[in-house]
XYZ file of C-alpha atoms in Angstrom:
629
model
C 0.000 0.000 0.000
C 1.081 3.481 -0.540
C 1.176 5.354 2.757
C 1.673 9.275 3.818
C 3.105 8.386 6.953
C 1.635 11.188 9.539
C -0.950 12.136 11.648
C -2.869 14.095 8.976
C -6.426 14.989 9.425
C -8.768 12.831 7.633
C -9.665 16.440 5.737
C -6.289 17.025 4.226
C -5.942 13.994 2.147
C -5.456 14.380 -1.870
C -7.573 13.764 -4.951
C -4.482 11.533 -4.882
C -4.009 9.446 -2.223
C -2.319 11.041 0.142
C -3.390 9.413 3.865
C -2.087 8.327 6.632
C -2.190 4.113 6.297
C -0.417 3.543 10.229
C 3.033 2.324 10.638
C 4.782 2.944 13.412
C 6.714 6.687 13.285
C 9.477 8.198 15.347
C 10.070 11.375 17.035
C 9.807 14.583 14.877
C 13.398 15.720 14.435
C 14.339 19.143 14.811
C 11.530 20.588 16.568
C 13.350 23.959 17.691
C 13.949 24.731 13.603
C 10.538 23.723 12.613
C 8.500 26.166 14.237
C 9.805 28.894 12.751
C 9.219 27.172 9.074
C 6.064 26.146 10.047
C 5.058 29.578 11.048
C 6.458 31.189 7.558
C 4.320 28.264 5.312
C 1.059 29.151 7.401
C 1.375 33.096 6.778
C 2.494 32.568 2.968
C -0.889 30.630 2.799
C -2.435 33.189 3.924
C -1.353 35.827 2.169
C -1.920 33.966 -1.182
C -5.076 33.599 -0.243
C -5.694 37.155 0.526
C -3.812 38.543 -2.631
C -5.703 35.999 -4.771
C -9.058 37.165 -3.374
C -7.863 40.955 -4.012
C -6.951 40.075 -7.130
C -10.274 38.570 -7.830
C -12.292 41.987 -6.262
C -10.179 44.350 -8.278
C -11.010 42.164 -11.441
C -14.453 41.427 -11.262
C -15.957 44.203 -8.890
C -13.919 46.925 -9.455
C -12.447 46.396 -12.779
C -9.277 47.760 -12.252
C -6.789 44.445 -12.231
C -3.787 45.101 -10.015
C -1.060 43.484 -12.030
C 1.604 42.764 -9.711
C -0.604 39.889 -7.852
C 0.336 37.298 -9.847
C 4.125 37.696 -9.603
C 3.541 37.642 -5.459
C 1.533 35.026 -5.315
C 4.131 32.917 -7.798
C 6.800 33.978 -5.650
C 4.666 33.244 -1.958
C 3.561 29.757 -3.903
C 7.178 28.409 -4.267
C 8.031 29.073 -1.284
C 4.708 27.749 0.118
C 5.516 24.654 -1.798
C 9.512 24.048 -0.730
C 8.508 24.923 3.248
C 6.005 22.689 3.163
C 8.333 20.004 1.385
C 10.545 20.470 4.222
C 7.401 19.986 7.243
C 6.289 16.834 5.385
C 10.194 15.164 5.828
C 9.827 16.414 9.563
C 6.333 15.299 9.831
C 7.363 11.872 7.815
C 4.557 12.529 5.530
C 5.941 11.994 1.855
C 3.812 9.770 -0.271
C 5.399 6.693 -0.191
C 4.805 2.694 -1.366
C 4.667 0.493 1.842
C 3.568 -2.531 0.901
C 7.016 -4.466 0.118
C 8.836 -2.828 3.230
C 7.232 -5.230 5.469
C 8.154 -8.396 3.526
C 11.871 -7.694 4.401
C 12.856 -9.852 6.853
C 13.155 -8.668 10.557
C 16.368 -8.352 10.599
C 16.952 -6.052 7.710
C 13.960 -3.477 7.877
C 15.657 -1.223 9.968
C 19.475 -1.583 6.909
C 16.861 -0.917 4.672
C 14.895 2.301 6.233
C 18.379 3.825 7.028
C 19.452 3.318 3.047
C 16.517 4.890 1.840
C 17.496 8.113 4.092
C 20.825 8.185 2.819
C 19.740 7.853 -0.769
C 17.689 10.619 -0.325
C 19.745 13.012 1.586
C 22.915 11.905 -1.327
C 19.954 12.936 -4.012
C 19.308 16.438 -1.925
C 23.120 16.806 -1.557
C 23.935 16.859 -5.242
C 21.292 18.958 -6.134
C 21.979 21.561 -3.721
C 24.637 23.136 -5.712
C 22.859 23.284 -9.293
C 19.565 24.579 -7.173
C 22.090 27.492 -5.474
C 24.099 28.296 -9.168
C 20.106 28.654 -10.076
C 19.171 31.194 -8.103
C 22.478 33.041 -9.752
C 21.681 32.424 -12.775
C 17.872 33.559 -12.029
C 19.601 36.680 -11.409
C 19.354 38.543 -14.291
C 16.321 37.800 -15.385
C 13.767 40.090 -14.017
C 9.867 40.287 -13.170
C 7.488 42.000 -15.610
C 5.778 43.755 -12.822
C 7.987 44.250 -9.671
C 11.093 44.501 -11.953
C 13.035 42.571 -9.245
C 14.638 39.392 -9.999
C 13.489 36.254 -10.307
C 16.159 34.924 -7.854
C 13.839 35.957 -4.765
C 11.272 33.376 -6.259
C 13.803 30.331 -7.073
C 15.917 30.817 -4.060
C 13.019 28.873 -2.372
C 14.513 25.720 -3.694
C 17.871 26.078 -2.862
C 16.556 26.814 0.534
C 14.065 24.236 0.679
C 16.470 21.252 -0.508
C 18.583 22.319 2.278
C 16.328 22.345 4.823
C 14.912 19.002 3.482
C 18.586 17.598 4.074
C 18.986 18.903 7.399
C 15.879 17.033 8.399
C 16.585 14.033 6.848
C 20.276 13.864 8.036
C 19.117 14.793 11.604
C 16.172 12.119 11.033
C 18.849 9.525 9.763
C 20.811 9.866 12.688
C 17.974 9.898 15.534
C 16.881 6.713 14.565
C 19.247 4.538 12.579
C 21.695 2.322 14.599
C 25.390 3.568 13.600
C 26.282 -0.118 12.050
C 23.197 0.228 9.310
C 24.102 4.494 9.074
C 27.610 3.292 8.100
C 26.542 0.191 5.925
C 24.530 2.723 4.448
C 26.927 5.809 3.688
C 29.541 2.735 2.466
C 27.207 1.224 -0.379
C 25.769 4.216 -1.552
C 28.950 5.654 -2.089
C 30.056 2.592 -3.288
C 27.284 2.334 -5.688
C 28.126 5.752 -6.648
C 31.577 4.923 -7.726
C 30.919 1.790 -9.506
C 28.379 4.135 -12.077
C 30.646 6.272 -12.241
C 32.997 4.660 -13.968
C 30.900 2.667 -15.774
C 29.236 5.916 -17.581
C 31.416 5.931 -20.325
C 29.626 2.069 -21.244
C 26.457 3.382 -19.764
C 26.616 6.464 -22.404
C 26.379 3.969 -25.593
C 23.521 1.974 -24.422
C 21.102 4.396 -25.596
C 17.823 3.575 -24.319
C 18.296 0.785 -22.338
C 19.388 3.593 -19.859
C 16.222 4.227 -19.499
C 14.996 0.509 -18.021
C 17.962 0.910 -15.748
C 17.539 4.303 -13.977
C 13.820 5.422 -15.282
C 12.313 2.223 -14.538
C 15.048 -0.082 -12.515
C 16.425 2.424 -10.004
C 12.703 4.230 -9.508
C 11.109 0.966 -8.773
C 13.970 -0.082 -6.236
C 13.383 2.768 -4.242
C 9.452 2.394 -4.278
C 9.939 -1.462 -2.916
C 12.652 0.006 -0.014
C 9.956 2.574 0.685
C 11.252 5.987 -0.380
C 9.308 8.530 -0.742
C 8.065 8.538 -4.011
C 9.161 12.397 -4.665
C 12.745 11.092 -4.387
C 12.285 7.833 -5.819
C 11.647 10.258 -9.522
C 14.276 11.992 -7.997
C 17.130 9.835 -7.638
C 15.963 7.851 -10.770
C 16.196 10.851 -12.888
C 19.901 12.341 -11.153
C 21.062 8.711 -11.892
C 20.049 8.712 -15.590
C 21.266 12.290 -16.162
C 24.692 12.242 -14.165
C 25.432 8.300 -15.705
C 24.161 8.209 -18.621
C 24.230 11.531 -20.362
C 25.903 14.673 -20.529
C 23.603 16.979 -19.864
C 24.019 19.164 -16.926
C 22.342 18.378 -13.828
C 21.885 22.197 -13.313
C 18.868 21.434 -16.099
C 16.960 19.074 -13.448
C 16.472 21.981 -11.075
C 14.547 24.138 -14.017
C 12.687 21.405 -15.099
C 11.532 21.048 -11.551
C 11.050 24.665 -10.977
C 8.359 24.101 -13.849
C 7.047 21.556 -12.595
C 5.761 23.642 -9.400
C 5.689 26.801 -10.553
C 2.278 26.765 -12.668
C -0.552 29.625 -11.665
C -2.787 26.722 -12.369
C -1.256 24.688 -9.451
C -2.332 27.728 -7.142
C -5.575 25.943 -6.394
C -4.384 22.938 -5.075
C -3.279 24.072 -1.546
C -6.408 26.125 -1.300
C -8.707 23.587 -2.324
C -6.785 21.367 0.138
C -6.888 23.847 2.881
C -11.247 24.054 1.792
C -11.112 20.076 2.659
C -9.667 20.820 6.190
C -12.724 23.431 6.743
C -14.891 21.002 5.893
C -13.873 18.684 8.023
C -13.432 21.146 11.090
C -16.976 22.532 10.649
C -18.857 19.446 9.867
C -19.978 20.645 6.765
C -20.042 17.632 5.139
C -22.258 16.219 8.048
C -25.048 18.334 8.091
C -24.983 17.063 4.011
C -25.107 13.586 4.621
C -27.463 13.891 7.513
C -29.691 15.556 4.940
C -29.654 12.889 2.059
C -30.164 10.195 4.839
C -33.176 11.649 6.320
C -34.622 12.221 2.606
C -33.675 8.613 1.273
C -33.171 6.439 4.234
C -36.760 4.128 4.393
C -35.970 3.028 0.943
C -33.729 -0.052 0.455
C -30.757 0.209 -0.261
C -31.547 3.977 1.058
C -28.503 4.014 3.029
C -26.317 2.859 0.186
C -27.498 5.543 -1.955
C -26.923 7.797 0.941
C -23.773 6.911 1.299
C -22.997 7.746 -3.027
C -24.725 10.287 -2.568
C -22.840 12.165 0.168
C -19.707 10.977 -1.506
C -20.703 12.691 -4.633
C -21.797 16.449 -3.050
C -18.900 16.115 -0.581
C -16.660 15.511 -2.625
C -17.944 18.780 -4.911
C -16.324 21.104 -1.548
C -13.064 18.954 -0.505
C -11.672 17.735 -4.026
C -10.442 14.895 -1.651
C -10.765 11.360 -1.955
C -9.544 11.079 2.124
C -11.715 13.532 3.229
C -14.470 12.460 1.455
C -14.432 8.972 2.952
C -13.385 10.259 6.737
C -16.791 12.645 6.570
C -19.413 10.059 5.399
C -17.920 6.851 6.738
C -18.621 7.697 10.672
C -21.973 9.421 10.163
C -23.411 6.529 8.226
C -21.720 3.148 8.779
C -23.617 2.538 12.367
C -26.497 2.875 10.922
C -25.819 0.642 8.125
C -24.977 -1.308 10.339
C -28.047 -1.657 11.989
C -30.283 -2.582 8.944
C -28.048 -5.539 8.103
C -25.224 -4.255 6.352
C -21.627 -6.413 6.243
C -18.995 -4.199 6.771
C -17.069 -5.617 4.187
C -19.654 -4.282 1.624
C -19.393 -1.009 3.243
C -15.852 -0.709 2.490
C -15.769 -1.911 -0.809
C -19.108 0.246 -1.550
C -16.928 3.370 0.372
C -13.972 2.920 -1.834
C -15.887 2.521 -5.051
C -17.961 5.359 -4.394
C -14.841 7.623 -3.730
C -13.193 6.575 -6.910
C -16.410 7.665 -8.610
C -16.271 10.804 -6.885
C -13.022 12.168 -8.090
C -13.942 13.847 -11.477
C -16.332 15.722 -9.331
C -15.310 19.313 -9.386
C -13.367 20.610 -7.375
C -11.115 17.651 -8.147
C -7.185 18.618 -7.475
C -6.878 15.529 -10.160
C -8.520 17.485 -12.406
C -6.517 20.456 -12.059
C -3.053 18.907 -11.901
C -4.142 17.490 -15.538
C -5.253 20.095 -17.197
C -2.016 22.129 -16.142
C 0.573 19.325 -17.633
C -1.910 18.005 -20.492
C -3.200 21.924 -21.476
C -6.756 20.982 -21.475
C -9.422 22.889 -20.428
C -10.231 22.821 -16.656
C -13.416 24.806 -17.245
C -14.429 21.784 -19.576
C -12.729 19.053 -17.622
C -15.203 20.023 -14.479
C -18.328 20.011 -16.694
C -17.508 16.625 -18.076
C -16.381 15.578 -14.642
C -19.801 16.015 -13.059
C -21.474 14.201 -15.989
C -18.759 11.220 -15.824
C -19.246 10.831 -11.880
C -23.078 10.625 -12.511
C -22.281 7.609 -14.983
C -20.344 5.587 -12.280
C -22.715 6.949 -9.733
C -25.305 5.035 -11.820
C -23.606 1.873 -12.495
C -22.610 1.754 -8.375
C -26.295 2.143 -7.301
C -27.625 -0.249 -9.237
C -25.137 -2.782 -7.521
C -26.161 -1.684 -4.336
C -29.562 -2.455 -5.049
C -29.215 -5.583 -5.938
C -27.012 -6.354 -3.004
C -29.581 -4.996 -0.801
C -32.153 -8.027 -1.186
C -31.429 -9.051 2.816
C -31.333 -5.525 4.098
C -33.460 -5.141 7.062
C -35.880 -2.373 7.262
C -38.675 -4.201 9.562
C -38.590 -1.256 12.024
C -37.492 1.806 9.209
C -39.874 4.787 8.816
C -39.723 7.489 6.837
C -38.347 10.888 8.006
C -41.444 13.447 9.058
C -41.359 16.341 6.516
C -40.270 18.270 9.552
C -37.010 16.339 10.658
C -36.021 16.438 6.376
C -37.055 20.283 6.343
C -34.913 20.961 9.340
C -31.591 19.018 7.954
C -32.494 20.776 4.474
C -32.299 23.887 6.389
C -29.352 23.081 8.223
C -27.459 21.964 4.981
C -28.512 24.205 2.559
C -25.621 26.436 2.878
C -23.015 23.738 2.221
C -24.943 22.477 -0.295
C -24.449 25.993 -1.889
C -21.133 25.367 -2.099
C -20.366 22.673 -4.512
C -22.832 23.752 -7.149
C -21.007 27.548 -6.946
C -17.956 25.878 -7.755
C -19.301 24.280 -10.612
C -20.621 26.642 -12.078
C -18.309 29.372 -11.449
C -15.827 26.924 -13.457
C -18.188 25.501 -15.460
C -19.465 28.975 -16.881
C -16.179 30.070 -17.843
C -16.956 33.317 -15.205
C -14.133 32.587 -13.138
C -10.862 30.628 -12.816
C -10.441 26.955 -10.879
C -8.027 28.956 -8.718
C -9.937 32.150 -7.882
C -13.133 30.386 -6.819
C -10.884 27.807 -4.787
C -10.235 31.666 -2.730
C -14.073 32.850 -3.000
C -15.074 28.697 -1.654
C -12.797 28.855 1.069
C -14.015 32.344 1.747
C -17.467 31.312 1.477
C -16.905 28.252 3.755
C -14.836 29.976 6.488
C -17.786 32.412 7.246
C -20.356 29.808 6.701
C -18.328 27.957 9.444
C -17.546 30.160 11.730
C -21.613 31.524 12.098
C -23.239 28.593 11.340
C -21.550 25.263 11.922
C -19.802 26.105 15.174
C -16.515 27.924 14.226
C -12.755 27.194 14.325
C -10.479 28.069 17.188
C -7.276 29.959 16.255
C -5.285 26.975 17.457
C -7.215 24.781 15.024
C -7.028 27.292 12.397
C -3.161 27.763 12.409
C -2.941 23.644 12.551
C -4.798 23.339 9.683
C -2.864 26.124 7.585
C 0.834 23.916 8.702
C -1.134 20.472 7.433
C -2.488 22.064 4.038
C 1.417 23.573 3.616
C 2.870 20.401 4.734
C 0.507 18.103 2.439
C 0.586 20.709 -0.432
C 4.388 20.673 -0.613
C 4.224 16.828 -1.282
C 1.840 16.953 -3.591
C 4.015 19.320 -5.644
C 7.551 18.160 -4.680
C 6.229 14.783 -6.809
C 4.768 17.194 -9.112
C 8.135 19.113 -10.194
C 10.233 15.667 -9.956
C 7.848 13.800 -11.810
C 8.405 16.648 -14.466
C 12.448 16.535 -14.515
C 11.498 12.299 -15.119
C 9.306 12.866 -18.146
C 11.496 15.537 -19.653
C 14.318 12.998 -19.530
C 12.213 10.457 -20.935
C 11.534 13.226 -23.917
C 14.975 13.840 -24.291
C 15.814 10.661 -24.871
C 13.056 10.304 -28.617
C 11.177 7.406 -26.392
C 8.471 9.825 -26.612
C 8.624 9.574 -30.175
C 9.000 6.335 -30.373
C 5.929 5.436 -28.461
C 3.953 7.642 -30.324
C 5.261 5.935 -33.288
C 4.271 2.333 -31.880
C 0.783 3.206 -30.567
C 0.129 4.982 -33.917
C 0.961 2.019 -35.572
C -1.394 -0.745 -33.301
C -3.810 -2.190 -35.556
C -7.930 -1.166 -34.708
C -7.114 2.417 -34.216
C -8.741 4.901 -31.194
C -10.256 1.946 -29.925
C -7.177 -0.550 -29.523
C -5.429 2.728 -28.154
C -8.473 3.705 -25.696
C -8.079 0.065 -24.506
C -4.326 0.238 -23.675
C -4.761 3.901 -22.156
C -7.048 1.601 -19.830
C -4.637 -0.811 -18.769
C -2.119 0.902 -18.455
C -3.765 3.865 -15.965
C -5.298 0.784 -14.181
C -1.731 -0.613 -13.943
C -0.094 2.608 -12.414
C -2.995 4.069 -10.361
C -2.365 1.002 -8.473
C 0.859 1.201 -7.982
C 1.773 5.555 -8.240
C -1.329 7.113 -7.420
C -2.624 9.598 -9.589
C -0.503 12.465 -9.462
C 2.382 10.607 -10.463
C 1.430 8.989 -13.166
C -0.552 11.579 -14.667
C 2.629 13.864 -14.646
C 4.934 10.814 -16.475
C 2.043 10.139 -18.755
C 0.119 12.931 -19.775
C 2.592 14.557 -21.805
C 3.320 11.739 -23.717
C -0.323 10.040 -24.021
C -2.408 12.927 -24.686
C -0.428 14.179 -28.412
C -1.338 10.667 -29.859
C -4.392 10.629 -28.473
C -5.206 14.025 -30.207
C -3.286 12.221 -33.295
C -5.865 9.731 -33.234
C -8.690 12.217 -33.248
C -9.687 11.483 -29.716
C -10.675 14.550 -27.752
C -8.978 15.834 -25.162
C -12.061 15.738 -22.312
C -13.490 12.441 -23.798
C -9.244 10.964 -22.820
C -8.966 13.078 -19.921
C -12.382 11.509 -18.226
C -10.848 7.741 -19.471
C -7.221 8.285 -18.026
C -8.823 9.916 -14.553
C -11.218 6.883 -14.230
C -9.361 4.291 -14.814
C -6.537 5.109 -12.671
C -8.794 6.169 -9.950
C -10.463 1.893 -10.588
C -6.473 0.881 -9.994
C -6.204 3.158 -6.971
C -9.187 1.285 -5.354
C -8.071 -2.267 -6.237
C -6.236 -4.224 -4.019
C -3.998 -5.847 -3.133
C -1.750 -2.328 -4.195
C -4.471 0.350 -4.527
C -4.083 3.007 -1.744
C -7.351 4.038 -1.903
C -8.710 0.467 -1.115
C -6.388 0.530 2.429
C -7.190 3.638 3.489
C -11.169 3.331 3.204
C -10.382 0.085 5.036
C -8.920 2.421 8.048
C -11.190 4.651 7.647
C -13.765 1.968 8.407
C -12.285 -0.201 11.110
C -12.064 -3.327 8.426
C -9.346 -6.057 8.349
C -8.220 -5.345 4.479
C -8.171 -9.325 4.031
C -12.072 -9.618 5.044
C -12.714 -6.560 2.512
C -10.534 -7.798 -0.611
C -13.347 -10.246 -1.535
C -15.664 -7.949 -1.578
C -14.797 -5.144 -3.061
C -14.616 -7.007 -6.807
C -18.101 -6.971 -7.904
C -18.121 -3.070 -6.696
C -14.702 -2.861 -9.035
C -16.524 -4.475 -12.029
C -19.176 -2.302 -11.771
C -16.387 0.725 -12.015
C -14.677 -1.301 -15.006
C -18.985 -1.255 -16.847
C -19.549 2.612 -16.410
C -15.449 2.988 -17.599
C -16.021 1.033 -20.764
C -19.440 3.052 -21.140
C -17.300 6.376 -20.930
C -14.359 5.077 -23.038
C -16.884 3.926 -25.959
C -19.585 6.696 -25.961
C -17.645 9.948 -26.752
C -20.775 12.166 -25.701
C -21.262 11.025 -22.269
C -17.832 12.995 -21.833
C -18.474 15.949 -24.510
C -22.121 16.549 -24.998
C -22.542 18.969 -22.360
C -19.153 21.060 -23.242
């Protein structure tokens, strides 16, 4: 299983995967120099929230655009993003593949744990001089607006690799016996040397280079359970500093890209919106709604439970959050009426996987800024694909509802459902002026990701019960430190696929995909596979980085629109995240709900073939993705 190893709020997870599965976790290291980081990341939210919001108020209401927003905001965002890189090593909560670690024997775990920290402190090493000769470079190239240069933006990375290191060397040595530190430090370096001077052999292999540090070295790190950030990391230093001569100076700008989109702007604030919701019980007062409207009906509670997954889902953008809000309003109540828990979980998974075109879907978003497609259109054929799987999953649960109990089940008095109505009304609000905000084309995914959390903070406060400044300054650190994961894989991922570009294997896939026999359709069925394949085993962001850029221009080759693949390539891998025995998703629904994963892995296949219907529906009917565009 993948696992964000952490103490995150259930609120804070990502589109993506990003929860806490629970392994045991040391100390935090470096607790003096954290604060002070921690305090920085939870202002610069702040103020790009604030400038964002005055940039949307001098736009739309007093028509007089302040230029210079964008250009502080890009500069407060990188840094945002590197700080928060820097909590998540403190915090130990780095995406990261868990399931092999494990499977080591005893004896080894802890050789194997401390070689992971070394190869990722050797990867921040190296890259800490390119990242500073950046920033001097950066130097004379100056902002349109402030006029000031651009080294005040990238000096965020230099600062955040080396804060990164400090944490992980100071992690290393806290709790890694000095025999496995020094085993360690010994066959890294070792290893080191050995490529070294092997490079000159290396350099004529061509593309087989690309099996032995793109694909072999990555996928040895993912099994020893480094953080999957680093694991695109140290694959990509290794193929550049081995196996080619281009500068490793080039990685750092190619990562710089990588997090540096305005589009990307949205995806700490929509992460921060899932925190509110979870705070305020916003998402409660929604499910307690649908429940006392559908819950006398069989299989009432299962369409609850959709249900609330699909309108929750519209606030948060997050798989994790969406699960941790319905699960403990609903599942005792299932419960009740006859309900196995094992179908709970693998109807709570399901349904979550469904959920994630829903707009506000960070997914969604992180696509649409490496593919270039529309995230306007992406959200209106989001909400139409959901409905699809929404369809297909409720029509299972109906059928496996024939021994639900509902002997002593009335239905809710008008009063109790106009009373919940009332009391939900203004979160339902929410996710339909997101939508169609989007939708509309009236305003960007990342200014009404600052009008929603606007809209949700006052909403909150005066009608849900608040948030204490304690809680509110908590939640700004977790939506830095979870944002600067997310985007740490983002700009890494980036520096892996330009590699893979440099090499013509882009090319050369396009070549051989153009060239299968049967056309879109043969091509629409590998897309599937292979987005099955790596939601299982990367998680969406990941592999949507790696694979967009080289999927999407032969997709257009073969006439296929861009929303009709986009909705294909987001449900499919969100069906791989869900499937065990890899699938994140699948685990973390399964702590979510209190369920021994073993008891739920039978079950959750009919629910997954269900999924696999509505995605073959979508894949083969271009309109259900386009008609409403």
């Amino acid at each position: 299983m993948l696992s964000m190893e952490s103490n995150v709020p259930a609120a804070s997870g990502i589109a993506a995967p990003l929860s806490k599965v629970e392994e045991p976790t040391s100390p935090r290291v470096g607790a003096l120099l954290i604060r002070p980081i921690e305090a920085v990341s939870a202002l610069l939210l702040c103020v790009v929230i604030v400038l964002l919001l005055a940039g949307v108020a001098s736009r739309y209401v007093f028509s007089y655009p302040i230029i210079w927003i964008d250009e502080v905001a890009s500069i407060s965002f990188l840094w945002l993003a590197m700080l928060g890189s820097a909590i998540a090593i403190d915090r130990n909560e780095h995406l990261r593949l868990t399931l092999f670690t494990g499977m080591f024997p005893r004896s080894l775990q802890g050789f194997i744990h401390t070689l992971g920290l070394v190869l990722t402190a050797t990867f921040l090493l190296v890259i800490l001089q390119p990242a500073v000769e950046y920033v001097m470079e950066e130097w004379y190239v100056t902002s349109a607006a402030l006029n000031i240069p651009n080294s005040f933006r990238v000096s965020a990375i230099a600062f955040g690799i080396f804060a990164m290191l400090g944490f992980i060397v100071s992690h290393a040595v806290k709790t890694s016996s000095l025999r496995d530190l020094a085993a360690s430090v010994v066959l890294v370096a070792a290893l080191v040397g050995v490529l070294w001077l092997l490079s000159p052999t290396l350099l004529r292999l061509g593309n087989v280079n690309i099996l032995i540090f793109l694909v072999g070295v990555v996928a040895l790190c993912l099994v020893m359970g480094v953080p999957i950030a680093f694991c695109f990391g140290i694959g990509t230093l290794a193929f550049l500093a081995f196996s080619t001569r281009v500068p490793i100076f080039v990685m750092i700008g190619r990562m710089d890209e990588g997090m540096s989109s305005l589009i990307l702007l949205s995806v700490p604030i929509f992460v921060f919106l899932g925190c509110i919701l979870d705070a305020t019980g916003m998402g409660k007062a929604i499910v307690e709604f649908l429940a006392s409207l559908l819950g006398h009906v069989k299989a009432g509670m299962s369409y609850v439970l959709l249900g609330s997954l699909f309108l929750v889902s519209g606030i948060s953008g997050s798989k994790v959050s969406d699960m941790a809000t319905v699960a403990p309003a609903l599942f005792p109540e299932m419960k009740r009426r006859g309900h196995k828990p094992r179908e709970m979980i693998a109807l709570l998974a399901t349904g979550a996987a469904m959920a994630d075109t829903v707009p506000p879907s960070i997914v969604l978003i992180v696509l649409g800024s490496v593919a270039g497609v529309s995230i306007a259109g992406l959200f209106t054929s989001g909400f139409i694909i959901a409905m699809v799987l929404l369809a297909v999953l409720a029509a299972l649960a109906r059928i496996k509802a024939s021994g639900e109990r509902l002997g002593d089940v009335r239905r809710a008095p008008l009063r109790t459902i106009w009373r919940t109505m009332l009391i939900a009304a203004p979160a339902l609000v929410l996710p339909f002026l997101i939508r169609s905000a989007v939708g509309g084309g009236v305003a960007t995914a990342t200014e009404v990701s600052t009008i929603a959390v606007l809209y949700a903070l006052i909403i909150g406060i005066f009608l849900y019960g608040g948030i204490g400044l304690r809680k509110f300054y908590d939640m700004l650190v977790e939506t830095a430190a979870l944002s600067g994961a997310i985007l740490l894989i983002l700009g890494t991922a980036l520096a892996m696929a330009w590699a893979l570009t440099q090499t013509g294997f882009a090319q050369q896939l396009a070549t051989l995909m153009a060239s299968l026999p049967g056309g879109w359709i043969i091509f629409m069925a590998v897309t599937i596979v292979v987005f099955l394949l790596l939601g299982c085993v990367l998680e969406g962001l990941p592999a949507i980085v790696l694979m967009a850029p080289l999927m999407f221009p032969i997709a257009k080759n073969l006439g296929i629109n861009d929303i009709h693949y986009s909705m294909v390539v987001v449900t499919a891998m969100n069906i791989g995240l869900m499937a065990p025995p890899i699938g994140i998703g699948f685990y973390i629904a399964c702590k979510i709900g209190n369920v021994s994963p073993d008891e739920a892995m039978g079950a959750i296949w009919p629910y997954i073939g269900a999924l696999l219907v509505g995605l073959v529906l979508i894949a083969a009917i271009p309109a259900l993705s386009t008609a409403f565009l």
